[in-house]
mmCIF file of C-alpha atoms in Angstrom:
data_model
loop_
_atom_site.group_PDB
_atom_site.id
_atom_site.type_symbol
_atom_site.label_atom_id
_atom_site.label_comp_id
_atom_site.label_asym_id
_atom_site.label_seq_id
_atom_site.Cartn_x
_atom_site.Cartn_y
_atom_site.Cartn_z
ATOM 1 C CA MET A 1 -6.629 21.819 -12.321
ATOM 2 C CA LYS A 2 -3.425 21.585 -10.338
ATOM 3 C CA PHE A 3 -2.546 19.010 -7.645
ATOM 4 C CA VAL A 4 0.344 18.672 -5.191
ATOM 5 C CA ILE A 5 1.007 15.327 -3.464
ATOM 6 C CA ARG A 6 2.974 15.184 -0.200
ATOM 7 C CA VAL A 7 4.232 11.627 0.286
ATOM 8 C CA ASP A 8 7.389 9.826 1.409
ATOM 9 C CA SER A 9 9.073 6.451 0.940
ATOM 10 C CA SER A 10 12.068 4.848 2.629
ATOM 11 C CA ILE A 11 13.440 1.572 3.945
ATOM 12 C CA ASP A 12 11.270 2.057 7.039
ATOM 13 C CA ILE A 13 8.176 3.494 5.332
ATOM 14 C CA GLY A 14 8.263 1.222 2.294
ATOM 15 C CA SER A 15 6.915 2.114 -1.143
ATOM 16 C CA GLY A 16 3.172 1.557 -0.725
ATOM 17 C CA HIS A 17 2.294 5.197 -0.057
ATOM 18 C CA VAL A 18 4.150 6.391 -3.149
ATOM 19 C CA MET A 19 2.771 3.650 -5.382
ATOM 20 C CA ARG A 20 -0.866 4.370 -4.521
ATOM 21 C CA CYS A 21 -0.282 8.112 -4.936
ATOM 22 C CA LEU A 22 1.181 7.470 -8.388
ATOM 23 C CA VAL A 23 -1.981 5.565 -9.330
ATOM 24 C CA LEU A 24 -4.096 8.580 -8.393
ATOM 25 C CA ALA A 25 -1.640 10.954 -10.080
ATOM 26 C CA ASN A 26 -1.949 8.994 -13.346
ATOM 27 C CA SER A 27 -5.751 9.223 -13.241
ATOM 28 C CA LEU A 28 -5.552 12.962 -12.561
ATOM 29 C CA LYS A 29 -3.031 13.420 -15.373
ATOM 30 C CA LYS A 30 -5.424 11.745 -17.816
ATOM 31 C CA LYS A 31 -7.833 14.591 -17.103
ATOM 32 C CA SER A 32 -5.195 17.073 -18.336
ATOM 33 C CA SER A 33 -4.287 18.233 -14.845
ATOM 34 C CA GLU A 34 -0.863 19.230 -13.505
ATOM 35 C CA VAL A 35 0.457 16.976 -10.741
ATOM 36 C CA TYR A 36 3.516 17.637 -8.592
ATOM 37 C CA PHE A 37 5.106 15.676 -5.732
ATOM 38 C CA ILE A 38 6.854 16.819 -2.559
ATOM 39 C CA CYS A 39 9.082 14.125 -1.016
ATOM 40 C CA ARG A 40 11.820 14.031 1.585
ATOM 41 C CA GLU A 41 15.145 12.467 0.630
ATOM 42 C CA HIS A 42 15.050 9.566 3.098
ATOM 43 C CA ASP A 43 17.314 6.551 2.631
ATOM 44 C CA GLY A 44 15.588 4.168 0.223
ATOM 45 C CA ASN A 45 13.334 6.828 -1.284
ATOM 46 C CA LEU A 46 11.591 6.438 -4.644
ATOM 47 C CA ILE A 47 12.080 9.984 -5.885
ATOM 48 C CA LYS A 48 13.862 8.888 -9.081
ATOM 49 C CA TYR A 49 11.075 6.388 -9.755
ATOM 50 C CA ILE A 50 8.466 9.149 -9.439
ATOM 51 C CA GLU A 51 10.481 11.347 -11.788
ATOM 52 C CA THR A 52 10.859 8.570 -14.382
ATOM 53 C CA SER A 53 7.079 8.142 -14.144
ATOM 54 C CA GLY A 54 6.792 11.671 -15.555
ATOM 55 C CA TYR A 55 6.334 13.902 -12.504
ATOM 56 C CA LYS A 56 8.237 16.858 -11.112
ATOM 57 C CA VAL A 57 9.390 16.171 -7.536
ATOM 58 C CA TYR A 58 10.210 18.950 -5.091
ATOM 59 C CA LYS A 59 12.777 17.480 -2.718
ATOM 60 C CA LEU A 60 12.949 18.153 0.990
ATOM 61 C CA PRO A 61 16.344 17.626 2.667
ATOM 62 C CA LYS A 62 17.122 14.473 4.605
ATOM 63 C CA ASN A 63 16.724 14.235 8.394
ATOM 64 C CA LYS A 64 17.201 17.324 10.492
ATOM 65 C CA PRO A 65 17.576 17.016 14.274
ATOM 66 C CA ILE A 66 14.471 17.596 16.369
ATOM 67 C CA LYS A 67 14.802 19.132 19.804
ATOM 68 C CA SER A 68 12.635 17.016 22.052
ATOM 69 C CA HIS A 69 12.649 16.023 25.714
ATOM 70 C CA ASN A 70 11.216 12.665 24.667
ATOM 71 C CA SER A 71 14.027 10.678 23.036
ATOM 72 C CA SER A 72 11.732 7.910 21.763
ATOM 73 C CA ALA A 73 9.425 10.439 20.097
ATOM 74 C CA ASN A 74 12.478 12.122 18.604
ATOM 75 C CA ASN A 75 13.737 8.865 17.067
ATOM 76 C CA ASN A 76 10.278 7.992 15.789
ATOM 77 C CA LEU A 77 9.856 11.310 13.998
ATOM 78 C CA ASN A 78 13.356 11.225 12.570
ATOM 79 C CA ASN A 79 12.700 7.773 11.110
ATOM 80 C CA TRP A 80 9.367 8.606 9.452
ATOM 81 C CA LEU A 81 8.899 12.329 8.785
ATOM 82 C CA GLY A 82 12.477 13.452 9.319
ATOM 83 C CA VAL A 83 11.598 16.723 11.034
ATOM 84 C CA SER A 84 8.802 18.117 13.182
ATOM 85 C CA GLN A 85 5.435 18.694 11.510
ATOM 86 C CA GLU A 86 5.920 22.445 11.858
ATOM 87 C CA ILE A 87 9.267 22.411 10.054
ATOM 88 C CA ASP A 88 7.926 20.102 7.341
ATOM 89 C CA ALA A 89 4.886 22.347 6.810
ATOM 90 C CA ILE A 90 7.045 25.489 6.600
ATOM 91 C CA GLU A 91 9.329 23.794 4.052
ATOM 92 C CA CYS A 92 6.296 22.757 1.997
ATOM 93 C CA LYS A 93 4.490 26.081 2.297
ATOM 94 C CA GLU A 94 6.756 28.058 -0.025
ATOM 95 C CA ILE A 95 6.585 25.328 -2.678
ATOM 96 C CA ILE A 96 2.803 25.111 -2.433
ATOM 97 C CA GLU A 97 2.282 28.876 -2.493
ATOM 98 C CA ASN A 98 4.423 29.176 -5.634
ATOM 99 C CA LEU A 99 2.536 26.350 -7.382
ATOM 100 C CA ASN A 100 -0.880 27.581 -6.166
ATOM 101 C CA PRO A 101 -2.651 24.187 -6.541
ATOM 102 C CA ASP A 102 -6.372 23.507 -6.291
ATOM 103 C CA TRP A 103 -5.813 20.366 -4.207
ATOM 104 C CA LEU A 104 -3.175 19.215 -1.746
ATOM 105 C CA ILE A 105 -3.109 15.420 -1.341
ATOM 106 C CA VAL A 106 -1.373 14.100 1.785
ATOM 107 C CA ASP A 107 -0.365 10.474 2.375
ATOM 108 C CA HIS A 108 1.810 10.325 5.497
ATOM 109 C CA TYR A 109 1.353 8.681 8.900
ATOM 110 C CA PHE A 110 3.173 11.506 10.710
ATOM 111 C CA ILE A 111 1.149 14.375 9.269
ATOM 112 C CA ASP A 112 -2.106 15.483 10.891
ATOM 113 C CA ARG A 113 -4.333 18.490 11.569
ATOM 114 C CA GLN A 114 -1.424 20.538 12.970
ATOM 115 C CA TRP A 115 0.423 20.340 9.637
ATOM 116 C CA GLU A 116 -2.719 20.781 7.543
ATOM 117 C CA LEU A 117 -3.772 23.978 9.343
ATOM 118 C CA ILE A 118 -0.406 25.607 8.552
ATOM 119 C CA LEU A 119 -0.937 24.913 4.833
ATOM 120 C CA LYS A 120 -4.682 25.608 4.782
ATOM 121 C CA ARG A 121 -5.999 28.611 2.888
ATOM 122 C CA ASN A 122 -9.391 29.548 1.458
ATOM 123 C CA ASN A 123 -8.916 28.272 -2.093
ATOM 124 C CA LEU A 124 -6.890 25.144 -1.253
ATOM 125 C CA LYS A 125 -8.702 21.874 -0.667
ATOM 126 C CA ILE A 126 -6.995 18.994 1.143
ATOM 127 C CA MET A 127 -7.423 15.265 0.589
ATOM 128 C CA VAL A 128 -5.922 12.857 3.128
ATOM 129 C CA ILE A 129 -5.068 9.216 2.420
ATOM 130 C CA ASP A 130 -4.918 7.284 5.680
ATOM 131 C CA ASP A 131 -5.593 3.919 7.292
ATOM 132 C CA LEU A 132 -4.504 4.419 10.884
ATOM 133 C CA ALA A 133 -7.458 6.497 12.167
ATOM 134 C CA ASN A 134 -5.318 7.612 15.105
ATOM 135 C CA ARG A 135 -5.107 11.407 14.660
ATOM 136 C CA LYS A 136 -7.235 14.409 13.662
ATOM 137 C CA HIS A 137 -7.318 15.878 10.157
ATOM 138 C CA ASN A 138 -8.546 19.108 8.603
ATOM 139 C CA CYS A 139 -9.546 18.012 5.125
ATOM 140 C CA GLU A 140 -12.352 17.995 2.570
ATOM 141 C CA VAL A 141 -11.865 14.356 1.516
ATOM 142 C CA LEU A 142 -10.483 11.350 3.386
ATOM 143 C CA LEU A 143 -9.656 8.048 1.671
ATOM 144 C CA ASP A 144 -9.135 4.780 3.529
ATOM 145 C CA GLN A 145 -9.140 1.962 0.971
ATOM 146 C CA ASN A 146 -8.626 -0.906 3.409
ATOM 147 C CA TYR A 147 -11.192 -3.473 4.499
ATOM 148 C CA TYR A 148 -12.567 -3.151 8.040
ATOM 149 C CA LEU A 149 -15.564 -4.720 9.743
ATOM 150 C CA TYR A 150 -16.892 -1.353 10.969
ATOM 151 C CA PRO A 151 -15.379 1.331 8.696
ATOM 152 C CA LYS A 152 -17.889 4.145 9.271
ATOM 153 C CA ASP A 153 -17.010 4.519 12.957
ATOM 154 C CA ARG A 154 -13.238 4.802 12.549
ATOM 155 C CA TYR A 155 -12.971 8.521 11.742
ATOM 156 C CA SER A 156 -16.141 9.842 13.413
ATOM 157 C CA ASN A 157 -14.286 12.160 15.837
ATOM 158 C CA LEU A 158 -11.168 12.775 13.777
ATOM 159 C CA ILE A 159 -12.375 14.771 10.745
ATOM 160 C CA PRO A 160 -14.672 17.772 10.085
ATOM 161 C CA LYS A 161 -18.378 16.964 9.840
ATOM 162 C CA ASN A 162 -18.512 17.989 6.185
ATOM 163 C CA CYS A 163 -15.518 15.820 5.207
ATOM 164 C CA HIS A 164 -16.288 13.327 2.449
ATOM 165 C CA GLN A 165 -15.208 9.837 3.466
ATOM 166 C CA LEU A 166 -14.212 7.297 0.822
ATOM 167 C CA LEU A 167 -14.031 4.082 2.791
ATOM 168 C CA GLY A 168 -13.357 0.535 1.675
ATOM 169 C CA PRO A 169 -11.787 -1.477 -1.150
ATOM 170 C CA ARG A 170 -14.134 -0.173 -3.850
ATOM 171 C CA PHE A 171 -12.125 3.067 -3.692
ATOM 172 C CA SER A 172 -8.781 1.252 -3.923
ATOM 173 C CA LEU A 173 -5.963 2.963 -5.790
ATOM 174 C CA LEU A 174 -5.089 -0.091 -7.849
ATOM 175 C CA ARG A 175 -2.447 0.065 -10.518
ATOM 176 C CA GLU A 176 -3.745 -0.150 -14.063
ATOM 177 C CA GLU A 177 -2.142 -3.542 -14.609
ATOM 178 C CA PHE A 178 -4.452 -4.987 -11.931
ATOM 179 C CA VAL A 179 -7.573 -3.246 -13.225
ATOM 180 C CA ASN A 180 -6.866 -4.522 -16.752
ATOM 181 C CA PHE A 181 -5.716 -7.992 -15.727
ATOM 182 C CA ARG A 182 -8.741 -8.944 -13.687
ATOM 183 C CA THR A 183 -10.539 -10.215 -16.794
ATOM 184 C CA LYS A 184 -7.449 -12.105 -17.992
ATOM 185 C CA LYS A 185 -6.912 -14.448 -15.072
ATOM 186 C CA THR A 186 -4.696 -17.376 -16.003
ATOM 187 C CA TYR A 187 -3.423 -20.412 -14.178
ATOM 188 C CA SER A 188 -0.165 -22.289 -14.216
ATOM 189 C CA LYS A 189 -0.103 -24.773 -17.082
ATOM 190 C CA ASP A 190 1.781 -27.391 -15.108
ATOM 191 C CA LYS A 191 0.237 -29.383 -12.277
ATOM 192 C CA LYS A 192 2.647 -28.071 -9.680
ATOM 193 C CA PHE A 193 1.250 -26.205 -6.723
ATOM 194 C CA HIS A 194 2.460 -22.671 -7.412
ATOM 195 C CA VAL A 195 3.319 -20.151 -4.675
ATOM 196 C CA PHE A 196 3.696 -16.390 -5.071
ATOM 197 C CA ILE A 197 6.002 -14.783 -2.469
ATOM 198 C CA PHE A 198 6.202 -11.018 -1.978
ATOM 199 C CA MET A 199 6.704 -9.248 1.355
ATOM 200 C CA GLY A 200 6.577 -5.697 0.079
ATOM 201 C CA SER A 201 9.244 -3.445 -1.353
ATOM 202 C CA ALA A 202 11.476 -3.220 1.725
ATOM 203 C CA ASP A 203 10.945 -6.338 3.909
ATOM 204 C CA LYS A 204 13.369 -4.968 6.482
ATOM 205 C CA HIS A 205 13.109 -8.087 8.677
ATOM 206 C CA ASN A 206 13.577 -10.542 5.760
ATOM 207 C CA GLN A 207 10.342 -12.502 6.091
ATOM 208 C CA THR A 208 10.863 -13.526 2.459
ATOM 209 C CA LEU A 209 13.500 -15.976 3.673
ATOM 210 C CA LYS A 210 10.978 -17.776 5.917
ATOM 211 C CA ALA A 211 8.585 -18.174 3.003
ATOM 212 C CA ILE A 212 11.290 -19.501 0.661
ATOM 213 C CA ASN A 213 12.518 -22.006 3.245
ATOM 214 C CA SER A 214 8.938 -23.230 3.640
ATOM 215 C CA VAL A 215 8.766 -23.968 -0.099
ATOM 216 C CA ILE A 216 12.205 -25.616 0.030
ATOM 217 C CA TYR A 217 10.875 -27.942 2.737
ATOM 218 C CA PHE A 218 8.350 -29.353 0.239
ATOM 219 C CA LEU A 219 10.899 -29.482 -2.596
ATOM 220 C CA GLU A 220 13.265 -31.568 -0.505
ATOM 221 C CA LYS A 221 10.432 -33.971 0.241
ATOM 222 C CA GLY A 222 9.829 -34.394 -3.482
ATOM 223 C CA GLU A 223 6.502 -32.545 -3.550
ATOM 224 C CA SER A 224 5.285 -31.029 -6.810
ATOM 225 C CA ILE A 225 5.628 -27.338 -5.952
ATOM 226 C CA SER A 226 7.159 -24.200 -7.462
ATOM 227 C CA ALA A 227 7.418 -20.542 -6.518
ATOM 228 C CA ASP A 228 7.888 -17.029 -7.839
ATOM 229 C CA VAL A 229 9.812 -14.836 -5.379
ATOM 230 C CA LEU A 230 9.620 -11.054 -5.697
ATOM 231 C CA VAL A 231 11.642 -8.370 -3.947
ATOM 232 C CA GLY A 232 11.441 -4.610 -4.241
ATOM 233 C CA SER A 233 14.177 -2.221 -5.347
ATOM 234 C CA ILE A 234 14.866 -1.133 -1.751
ATOM 235 C CA ASN A 235 15.098 -4.646 -0.272
ATOM 236 C CA ILE A 236 18.441 -4.790 1.546
ATOM 237 C CA HIS A 237 18.383 -8.620 1.533
ATOM 238 C CA SER A 238 17.886 -9.011 -2.223
ATOM 239 C CA VAL A 239 21.361 -10.465 -2.972
ATOM 240 C CA GLN A 240 21.009 -13.147 -0.281
ATOM 241 C CA ILE A 241 17.512 -14.018 -1.488
ATOM 242 C CA GLU A 242 18.552 -14.216 -5.149
ATOM 243 C CA LEU A 243 21.480 -16.526 -4.359
ATOM 244 C CA LEU A 244 19.195 -18.881 -2.440
ATOM 245 C CA CYS A 245 16.586 -18.937 -5.215
ATOM 246 C CA LYS A 246 19.211 -19.790 -7.839
ATOM 247 C CA LYS A 247 19.932 -23.060 -6.040
ATOM 248 C CA TYR A 248 16.490 -24.399 -7.004
ATOM 249 C CA SER A 249 15.180 -24.646 -10.567
ATOM 250 C CA GLU A 250 11.601 -24.600 -9.261
ATOM 251 C CA ILE A 251 12.058 -21.167 -7.652
ATOM 252 C CA THR A 252 12.199 -18.051 -9.851
ATOM 253 C CA PHE A 253 13.561 -14.757 -8.539
ATOM 254 C CA TYR A 254 12.282 -11.326 -9.647
ATOM 255 C CA LYS A 255 13.394 -7.854 -8.616
ATOM 256 C CA SER A 256 10.839 -5.071 -9.142
ATOM 257 C CA PRO A 257 9.097 -6.712 -12.122
ATOM 258 C CA ASN A 258 6.487 -4.747 -14.060
ATOM 259 C CA ASN A 259 4.083 -7.686 -14.444
ATOM 260 C CA ILE A 260 3.143 -8.421 -10.822
ATOM 261 C CA ALA A 261 -0.548 -8.890 -11.630
ATOM 262 C CA GLU A 262 0.314 -11.518 -14.252
ATOM 263 C CA LEU A 263 2.603 -13.367 -11.837
ATOM 264 C CA MET A 264 -0.056 -13.283 -9.111
ATOM 265 C CA SER A 265 -2.688 -14.649 -11.445
ATOM 266 C CA LYS A 266 -0.625 -17.787 -12.097
ATOM 267 C CA ALA A 267 -0.315 -18.686 -8.416
ATOM 268 C CA ASP A 268 -2.420 -21.063 -6.352
ATOM 269 C CA VAL A 269 -1.555 -19.250 -3.132
ATOM 270 C CA SER A 270 0.427 -16.223 -1.996
ATOM 271 C CA ILE A 271 2.623 -15.697 1.044
ATOM 272 C CA GLY A 272 2.927 -11.997 1.693
ATOM 273 C CA ALA A 273 2.722 -8.966 3.926
ATOM 274 C CA GLY A 274 -0.383 -7.049 4.893
ATOM 275 C CA GLY A 275 -1.018 -3.547 3.587
ATOM 276 C CA SER A 276 -1.794 -2.394 0.052
ATOM 277 C CA THR A 277 -0.591 -5.662 -1.506
ATOM 278 C CA SER A 278 -3.404 -7.459 0.346
ATOM 279 C CA ILE A 279 -5.909 -5.383 -1.617
ATOM 280 C CA GLU A 280 -4.195 -6.317 -4.894
ATOM 281 C CA ARG A 281 -4.235 -10.034 -4.050
ATOM 282 C CA CYS A 282 -7.909 -9.898 -3.049
ATOM 283 C CA TYR A 283 -8.768 -8.049 -6.259
ATOM 284 C CA LEU A 284 -7.396 -10.973 -8.274
ATOM 285 C CA GLY A 285 -8.965 -13.530 -5.929
ATOM 286 C CA LEU A 286 -5.597 -14.956 -4.896
ATOM 287 C CA PRO A 287 -5.788 -17.015 -1.655
ATOM 288 C CA SER A 288 -3.164 -15.615 0.697
ATOM 289 C CA LEU A 289 -1.210 -16.397 3.840
ATOM 290 C CA VAL A 290 -0.526 -12.997 5.360
ATOM 291 C CA ILE A 291 2.174 -11.861 7.778
ATOM 292 C CA SER A 292 1.792 -8.466 9.467
ATOM 293 C CA LEU A 293 5.034 -6.492 9.229
ATOM 294 C CA ALA A 294 3.715 -3.198 10.607
ATOM 295 C CA LYS A 295 1.123 -2.291 13.209
ATOM 296 C CA ASN A 296 -1.125 -0.581 10.664
ATOM 297 C CA GLN A 297 -1.498 -3.939 8.865
ATOM 298 C CA VAL A 298 -2.846 -5.862 11.856
ATOM 299 C CA GLU A 299 -6.461 -4.664 11.982
ATOM 300 C CA THR A 300 -7.313 -5.061 8.307
ATOM 301 C CA THR A 301 -5.503 -8.428 8.164
ATOM 302 C CA LYS A 302 -7.595 -9.712 11.062
ATOM 303 C CA ALA A 303 -10.761 -8.369 9.396
ATOM 304 C CA LEU A 304 -10.013 -10.164 6.114
ATOM 305 C CA ASP A 305 -9.215 -13.345 8.031
ATOM 306 C CA SER A 306 -12.532 -13.135 9.909
ATOM 307 C CA ILE A 307 -14.519 -13.393 6.661
ATOM 308 C CA GLY A 308 -12.306 -16.131 5.208
ATOM 309 C CA ALA A 309 -10.722 -13.991 2.491
ATOM 310 C CA ILE A 310 -7.161 -14.633 3.701
ATOM 311 C CA TYR A 311 -5.402 -16.579 6.437
ATOM 312 C CA ASP A 312 -3.733 -14.423 9.091
ATOM 313 C CA LEU A 313 -0.392 -15.988 10.044
ATOM 314 C CA GLY A 314 0.093 -13.259 12.662
ATOM 315 C CA TRP A 315 2.762 -10.759 13.691
ATOM 316 C CA PHE A 316 6.068 -11.454 11.937
ATOM 317 C CA GLU A 317 8.019 -12.119 15.121
ATOM 318 C CA SER A 318 5.661 -14.957 16.062
ATOM 319 C CA VAL A 319 5.567 -16.590 12.624
ATOM 320 C CA ASP A 320 7.973 -19.449 12.003
ATOM 321 C CA GLU A 321 8.508 -21.730 9.022
ATOM 322 C CA LYS A 322 6.571 -24.552 10.688
ATOM 323 C CA LYS A 323 3.439 -22.401 10.766
ATOM 324 C CA ILE A 324 3.782 -21.499 7.095
ATOM 325 C CA ILE A 325 4.441 -25.129 6.120
ATOM 326 C CA THR A 326 1.338 -26.306 7.976
ATOM 327 C CA MET A 327 -0.895 -23.869 6.095
ATOM 328 C CA ILE A 328 0.665 -24.590 2.686
ATOM 329 C CA LYS A 329 0.061 -28.296 3.272
ATOM 330 C CA LYS A 330 -3.558 -27.595 4.223
ATOM 331 C CA LEU A 331 -4.190 -25.575 1.074
ATOM 332 C CA MET A 332 -2.373 -28.052 -1.188
ATOM 333 C CA ASN A 333 -4.840 -30.708 -0.034
ATOM 334 C CA SER A 334 -8.038 -28.649 -0.280
ATOM 335 C CA LYS A 335 -9.193 -27.191 -3.591
ATOM 336 C CA SER A 336 -12.519 -26.333 -1.964
ATOM 337 C CA LEU A 337 -10.771 -24.149 0.625
ATOM 338 C CA LEU A 338 -8.772 -22.387 -2.087
ATOM 339 C CA LYS A 339 -11.973 -21.696 -4.035
ATOM 340 C CA SER A 340 -13.745 -20.429 -0.934
ATOM 341 C CA MET A 341 -10.899 -18.022 -0.160
ATOM 342 C CA GLU A 342 -10.879 -16.809 -3.762
ATOM 343 C CA LEU A 343 -14.589 -15.963 -3.705
ATOM 344 C CA LYS A 344 -14.423 -14.341 -0.264
ATOM 345 C CA ALA A 345 -11.471 -12.196 -1.365
ATOM 346 C CA ILE A 346 -13.301 -10.918 -4.439
ATOM 347 C CA SER A 347 -16.440 -10.237 -2.400
ATOM 348 C CA ILE A 348 -14.886 -7.241 -0.587
ATOM 349 C CA PHE A 349 -15.153 -5.210 -3.793
ATOM 350 C CA ASP A 350 -18.452 -3.715 -4.930
ATOM 351 C CA PHE A 351 -18.012 -3.778 -8.688
ATOM 352 C CA ASN A 352 -21.606 -2.643 -9.249
ATOM 353 C CA LYS A 353 -20.793 0.822 -7.874
ATOM 354 C CA ASN A 354 -17.340 1.503 -9.369
ATOM 355 C CA LYS A 355 -14.738 -0.719 -10.977
ATOM 356 C CA ASN A 356 -11.865 1.766 -10.932
ATOM 357 C CA GLY A 357 -11.280 3.547 -7.630
ATOM 358 C CA SER A 358 -8.643 5.993 -8.892
ATOM 359 C CA LYS A 359 -10.777 7.133 -11.832
ATOM 360 C CA TYR A 360 -13.763 7.594 -9.522
ATOM 361 C CA ILE A 361 -11.711 9.699 -7.095
ATOM 362 C CA ALA A 362 -10.179 11.771 -9.907
ATOM 363 C CA ASP A 363 -13.668 12.529 -11.207
ATOM 364 C CA LEU A 364 -14.758 13.464 -7.687
ATOM 365 C CA LEU A 365 -11.861 15.886 -7.144
ATOM 366 C CA PHE A 366 -12.660 17.598 -10.423
ATOM 367 C CA ASN A 367 -16.273 18.065 -9.318
ATOM 368 C CA LYS A 368 -16.568 21.443 -7.576
ATOM 369 C CA SER A 369 -19.762 20.472 -5.744
ATOM 370 C CA PHE A 370 -19.660 17.170 -3.859
ATOM 371 C CA ASN A 371 -22.757 15.048 -3.500
ATOM 372 C CA HIS A 372 -22.893 13.035 -0.265
ATOM 373 C CA LYS A 373 -25.432 10.641 -1.790
ATOM 374 C CA GLU A 374 -22.870 9.512 -4.362
ATOM 375 C CA LEU A 375 -20.609 8.243 -1.602
#
């Protein structure tokens, strides 16, 4: 079978959409399928990374001006999609018609039913990856891997009645290193309280600095604490962060390491952003202090906080170092709280039904006749 994935990455968008699509692409490739990507050349894109991962990428040109009477809408679209949905769909249509895929997989917050209807034809099925639930789709399958208190109601009026919904963390597109590492959980050999800091690939507003300064507060008081600090390849603050980390022997700096699951597993607590990384931390049972950096992270972060799986520090603009320090201190002094958060985090996954979300979805897409009962 043949698959085309329409997904973007940039300094504004981040890398999460691309990374989860690559996970699914790898599972599809293992079934001897052909997988192609269509990506726009935004600043901070991961097109080269996709290509080095073994996939052909069809590139769409960088921002084109959009004629709009609404200047705010114009800026919004230029930042995220780059063009209007109609233009994007027309640019994609020729590529898709030439490739003639069985499935078109779409992971983009600024693509909806309008775009999908332009690409739709009788023999092409569409799968949408989403977590906003704020627009209509015309698709056969919809995946939302995030944790919500009431997931079944979110898309009730936004998708066709016969659309197959894959909702919740058990369908998570987790990288293989996490799936394999879950049974190999290790802990720091020293007695220091170990913190894992990662605010996503971009961290445009440099929340990493707040987290580091919070750890430095304890170091300067002589507390037994250490930290691993990670930044992504498109983090514009990486030089500043690395220079600060080098001042302290107890703080280790990493840029785009390939052993994130291993580093997470050694930590006592994480300070990080919401989004797809929250799912990874929960999968490993890592207690986390979470800062929302984007509006789409707020709802699922609050839901995880409500069951005790994480602690919601709040919207990034309202989070200061004092708040982070207070919570680190609380967790340093309560092993029972750390254990409770670990167990609650793991509990959002239903390992009895499927242990590998991407493999399950790949099998489903290869199945010509869907069975609602399986979902």
